[in-house]
Steps between C-alpha positions, in 0.01 A plus 500: 500500500844657494573813703790738548584743779329837480663779303458833664126542561397290202642184360476124500411369840307226670218710635413863467270721692451734204395231254664238285514460124607168352762541227647244261832607347585393146819591317604427143858368492627451145869464586495268798753226438489133579529442877405859590196600706323825588415636845294800606699700757378784717828567679825601333682200643405195288658259748387627834175665391167326454448372146215332316574245222326521164421195289425421138361209298531379144178680405563830680871545416656763484262626768604431858228523766471488877336174595238665726376860531692723742330712765562869435431724798324819397580838666262696717298742292580835672523857384876499556563259217470746220837513328621246256837481670357364825664162561182351647310547174726263303625148530851458354668176402746348257584159350813296571652229281628190677723239342498151652334640814765773552448872436648589161389855416221753511277554200661714232350728230660274239262225612214689337653516153164542327469859629673728254582784738735276698667333207771763443534659845851392593508722806202319646669166440826623645350610830218246529678312776548807718174682447193352668242474223180420688148418386240700685127446541264785593303352789204728430418280201416204724186432701454297812416128452548487125736305277749654257772382262814703428659447156866605489782469252834406653731803504235757398401745772380809313136574433192426705447141611293250303234379742214256446207544735310180576175587673409326827143375527327624811404152623865402539597533862872449456754569237621144540174374354519770236814355350309179422205668331454630149471875520413745231680821421400810686317777324695768681753704307791653687830649396722213387238247611368266229164433656274523196660215303561133561821396665598297198558811295636742757862495403422504129330836484677825443428796719585845386860591490715382787331181615738204545536282194422140581544390138329212327593213732221260596291647774530330840210293619269666756573424863140394556378163378272453201158356534541123477162464339588688182721320250820683419568525127807715465644569159868419464725790402873546455644823638844649540520361851479139379834324505592255227802273472551381142721192483652366178805299404658814350458866586350707213808723476814527289830531687796686357853513638732776389873463451572668834281248687185711540165326466180641352157355430209571269156350457455214258189657349405198295491282812145437612578588863673832436172691490469803725217524749375712787540209742787459744683234297815311596647274233705195600708287265847419373701723270620400154870551470791302366481148631149534644409173328762313701723415205847630575654513157872498436585505869488881515378656822309769310258232387400400851230762545510823701815499715423468869695814585287706259159370602439795729542733199242302305261513795545877519429535127189285528372674812368791293284251308371331820668181382660258744744247351519138610860391509516134405828318426525499122576130476196419716279730296626336180407160636153629579437706185670299225487163668163468669286780354611473137601133501211353701210740546507682165430193282235367738319834522489509120351149478825333392578173677688275259660188649677399179724801430871449562622698799812665364547416134488788255273426212701379205538768236683553178869584528439836338234583756735404779763734364254788492467496877870552565477877553254438784699231674666721766167637620340161474780343704457766765136408543562125508787484748251452784493129411118485507362181351281603211181322407238343722590446864315241705524386858615682813849365558851571382529798268125561513514524877778759478296717263197478728716596799626804307142597411388490865814681619446793264140529612625519859733787404200688364304427817758664724508819295120524477466463877739791547296721264158398628284732709168406651224535245722475193388293203754256357480432125723219371566456128623205300547128533851551640345570843224239512578386855569846642150533658573188711799669659323834544187365669712338769630837614230752400183296493271805490656658190287495186709323239423493130675299232479558126614261228622641169548157345240240406398242754493141374226242522500269799626208291816695416549669836471173689822376335697728735632327810452823701144568380335506845761736644460740209121499521496546876749783462264681265198425717664660802439827317162669536460567130637323192475682166536398137468683171237258367228293658634206301811503718291555814281204407806275472616622840161427656499154347847426637388603848194281469673192362833513681398646837131409514389862554166647401450826314199710412339840533515613862330811645713802585458784746338732243213265423645356180671171420858418409658195342711343773649175629392372840834441671462366854242750616619802302434606142778562248367738236577420135493784247560515126575846364712558190763771517522787255745766388537869575388691186644836608846348554490330161382821332796686646735239357326505162522879467865511599722627220729196498200268473355693208835490318533128560149437363578694183825308457323163524223606261750625244698175530194294409328747274181387325490180701257375762702450817420207729689524827556244777705540817557170684746339735710229340336197657274228369193623694481814286420308182736683263553194274123454465471858382771452237348175375166681458672784312659250264166330434330837439760603242473161331125539457501877434825569313365835381575643846868415478703821515203695633524396862782475751503322834726669756575236762685624808639225721586579861791285618386256767827359625338377821302247297820310424456227239152619414644837397770336289253270329251779428766735368651245265157404369396861442825590321464198273140583410573869441780404263277263306218756462732781394672270250165438333343846553782748561469760777168362622615439857716746688629314806688681775613358832576735784528512876203604707675825590514592129125471450368729769179699488626778272649264239197273519244779458685632194490158337132448588407844368674431169335158461160436345417168666632344821519123544503291821496126431604375842426140597439590863544845643412706801495877505597644160454875465641538147155481328371764743796727429451448125133602529594818686755582229230484231208673673544791261386271217146544630511872423472660160839669521662170590380309196802492270391216270690233692322184611621530856380433854415127479619239748542127429490330838539144616202374696747378764610852592330673792429823313289311245209507747503878524605591142175400338571689178809297414522203263516196727690195378596156625880496463501123465280528191731636232219563257334744743813713528540496122137604462558783753780634275256509211217656705724777631606589145157486335272622780259778412551843649174494696573166665855603582380824662238308696758255630744776598221684679397190695861428596554858615206477740692293755839672475349844560265387776718264708832658583773366725389723785139397461603134505707550813221699666247224435729233644589713802135577575427129497794436730409774744140379500602149605324405821777443750424536868715754680545270799813290463336231712240451229759306300719213605795336332525129437753281330878487483734636237335589172191310614423798727157649444269749667179371653203729546364463853224657703623761743600342832557153354753376756626163622271329747615586853521172691516686833167675435340173392625319812380773737157515342483119501585483870237753608214352295250249635353402165738451207461406135789394275434457125782351298532423132653164411731494196745790499421603860556213742634273227727561201304591189481215248340710226788730414617284212263424211629144463447425870148636480421281201644194676289565809185534292574175316596337833843399371677682784425493871458838672713629784399405854534698826811441706496392864600852609181647354278217627636547852433876492143447375431241770622735773290788371189286464543365852441847645130533580498866407619433144307416186743402225387446139693403190317653202621348173407462137582128511244224506361346815689173473836679463451702818363203691795285399762745624331676796241257636725397791506854648222520763278810526618631161235647271525443126352680200548338160457630145516868600240448772241296315540225760551576870596251770471644848760426769462159663701306754475182292821406323526303177224344298226691324404854594162661486470766229233754424458708187513877505219532243238248384641284226224287358512558124827371354389487137704808415824301538452281195402803291804698610738206442361440152557863401848507656601188308435685175735782601757253631516325163585822318724665763833324538626492858155522662330232707194449721523463876205350686435502871198396701328836475668699221638467149802694370637554152873561546694683228810595697719291269342624176615792289426803722318711245315222321413335831361828632290556189365146525425547869298813433303320234447203733390732778235659277391159374456360851321815621236463229450124533502485884290810551221303666724322753611624841869512412775757490741520206838634604787600274856515628767665288849376430636632830235293685584186305278551197168322544123518456314351795137403550392453862174518702375854552606690809804293597834658587728525799357835602148356532618197695697717744181693582313170527754370752480814715119495511484132596805482725302535821292193413803275502720677755347702780775762523302822479554774246810488288790707638794386288534398135808398302449447126785396267487419127734512205324541164203655322260233629567619856439868424121482569568349843765758582277782376194391700693446821675834467165674462360315802799610707468856375130507584565374853774757559279776365227398747753499784635853451168646383542843343798610704732509203441430131668190359694495178298345216569142400705453182306517175614146417266358766160401359239628742279225645209527744638340819242647738348154555809412707461790744315292762776240502800731519620693803584868467838406647574279199856519374520360149830425324501428126817396322608370161800276444762686301544871446262565214190711431214375717192615689660368819625755750838328546721232357737225607795399289442128445348176629773466763394834650145367527627196687704718737198722565282200585771362727523834682126482568552147630756640745242751622253218561764294679610797712142566606455136600822480703479844661123531539413783736822697455561827328823620341614851420371458144158417643499818707594710199216355294238570768312824518634757740150556632453138609440476877783355705271245661469310174874432482631181648828528691817395328681258729872449497639151475592506871150608601352229283704229675416640841130503428510139387738333743558740780813687588647231728480235230720696259842351419803708596595766249784414272789746488678530166874441514582734210346742253480246217299265717267784595451612137446144389224470757335813368517373143347168603223669696410734211480223245139432586425873504598550136333809358233400253488844344763533230 
């Protein structure tokens, strides 16, 4: 418990004769920057005086708290202490801000900006450094032996203090034990003392008048622990104290540069990410300015983006918007954006993977059509000077490799800026496919940050996505986030399938901390949440635009231009994915079949120039111009086509056109987020009211079923754009629909747009992200993999490498030792990693790996020690183990996961004696199981049956993952029903375990056989109770053995220490097993070491890196055995350290020097004359030679 020197007659001190109150200090710090810390200071000198540090966590930020309660010495209650000015009646203190461990400044009134009375007091700010603004606590509010919490706001000193009173139970004898108990709030009510309310709401309540304002930040957690027996179900909330970093390829702002070089910025209100919120939001992205796309046109410097010498002006202009620009070289960004994102990812994400299209040829067109594009050639040339190969790109070399390098480099630029903006506890929300691998770079440096990623484009099926050469890197990049979001579940389902088929990962509904379940992917011990929430629009913003005078005038102008006509409007980018030609073909067919509507309708088609699409843009534009000409030649003025830049069709111009139109059309072939139908519905909400019914047939949407908004706009007319007749029929339906049906459809469509706004969408996604279960301990997660193969692994707390020194010391001091080793993957390279190798082993067309002489030698040495019992526990058959390990004397073997056990014997070679773990008399179930499995094998390609002496497996690891899993579940149910009367277990391993259904005798696994060995060890080796155990495995089959042995070791240690100190609970991943039957065979001094091979989620307490580390560990134990044999009866310094300090001296044998040893054996007179070294090198060489045999075995 922290203490400070006494202050006058009352203060913080170690002991106090007048009584002690225990006080926890909490302060809300909204404006603490990155790298700054807070200290509680009693003295005025922050360097020389005593200071107490305050800490925060991701959950409690912006609250900083003392780690332990401080002892506050209470004054003597005398008659003389009657005035409020008496120094002994108050404890005064202040907070200091340190930067990088060095005093920076005292707290300032500007730090508490939420308090209005300080916001405009310039004189207070001006003299804040000279005037000592101190917090003061009336000591009369505290009672002896009780616990309190002080809630301060940094920089705010006025008003009575905000104090939480946590009542001390009478049975607690010390305040130290109090801090670990769950206390209830006191019922007392004192001035400024919040004793009649829970601590969780203390700072939220308002007292009358002048009480300090703590604001609406999340309340700090109580200093006392919660009852572990009650489940904590805390609702997730977003408050103003939550930090959010929104990352996108482009900032949602418009930049403007005046003629005199001044820069200004304004929100891009139609951008989805420009919404305003109460959160502390920092936006990170690049800025759009001349040359941002990397295409330096005409050689002019003004086209190369923001000049480097003016970047500080842009940063200053963006600072007011909390936007931080990422400065990327324009040529590099062009390679990434136009080359990789638009040239490679964009077609794939939209399910386009043609291998027949020519890479650079422009589609042949009529000469007249070619001439029509001449006015656009300068702009088009500007966008195509980046020399990006258009069309499909395959492979990872040459030009493709350069584009991929640019993509990764830009993501690294973003990483550096995000790290600079990040504060502990901030949420990071990444948007767009341009930054797919950004989570991989972020998790390397801030592994505990909660990272969300949201896709605004479709996600392709696995058959399309797998055509990318960088597919695994992209998927792993996304999976390094904690949450991945899509607008539709259709896209999320494709993403889940890709993870399943390409990475072999499982997904499903996993429980969360609030008692519910979330859809997530199991990624190496942690769960990546997958959400699907469609975005909306902001109705109030659109209403403001619609009621603007210029918008109203524009609507009237459009209506008067097409008077007495039904206006169909479409706004699309000029690329083939938008399906503009399909729409025009359908219009032509409709007019052919219904010529009476000619002259009564007009289709206003607005084309947004898509220069970045290169040849696709040129082809689409030429085709559209040709079709528009043909239609207007036959039916004049039917199609009004207008091409414009994206900057010319902003929100105001678009809303005017949508308001004037009667029907909106979206006939896209494949599209992601498209908000135009939602904006159109908002523009025609007045049609539902009586005063808005003007006789027009307006408010209908014709939507392609391949657009994301089709799923939420249920009142629209849904069409298949590839079926021309459906679009033509939709024209007719929109024109002839009854008034009641049209009103019903408009009403249904308006339901979503008015209910789900942009802010509500963002709130739902952010709540899911904040609610992600991510342990606050950085050690809970570990990184694995190099480069973009890096991934986070979820580990149990304290999962560390196996300490060879600790193992060797425990091994040396034990008299009875047990070593349990797995075979394949532990002491021998795993032959089952490859599906083809596994199949060849089963069909006996490939010989398995055999142990090397190095391993055989180590096993022989260990087995030769009479105190050791060494077992190899494998899933292989008896004949395989006998063939490879029969020549190692005193080595125990357990085959087929422990079904057969061969106890250690000194006989070498020949047949070994085996016993079965369970009775195995009835084998009739085998033929039944094989017959059923053959049926499933015949209809599941890639599956096969594996038979061993005691079990039968149906392997589907090489089959289609999803179909194989469905077949395995059906097979599992089938076998369970048919074999219900047999003593067998039916086990199902998922894809990550190899994908199999196994039938084996009941009650057989490596955990059971390990207990069987311990209970029968004394029958075969009279070594007494077990004092040392080393258990090593590598895969899921070894987990029962590791789990059982860890529980046995835990039980022995618990019996050794008794109830002196409570032990931390075992991880929840360990299946609890009754191991009490081993108590009589295990010493209370047992030291048990469990380890898995490879750093991966496991029930083992530790891990080793690979098989070579296992060999080195075994060889180190051999050295211990050899050392004990050679130097029997001697003790080293390490021995003395390992012995108990209370051991009597008489039990220690003397340590003899080498000279004394020779004298005792041969006598002093028989010693040869001492050799004198001639030089230093000779002397040092002698030392090196002498120490060779004394090599330290602990490394």
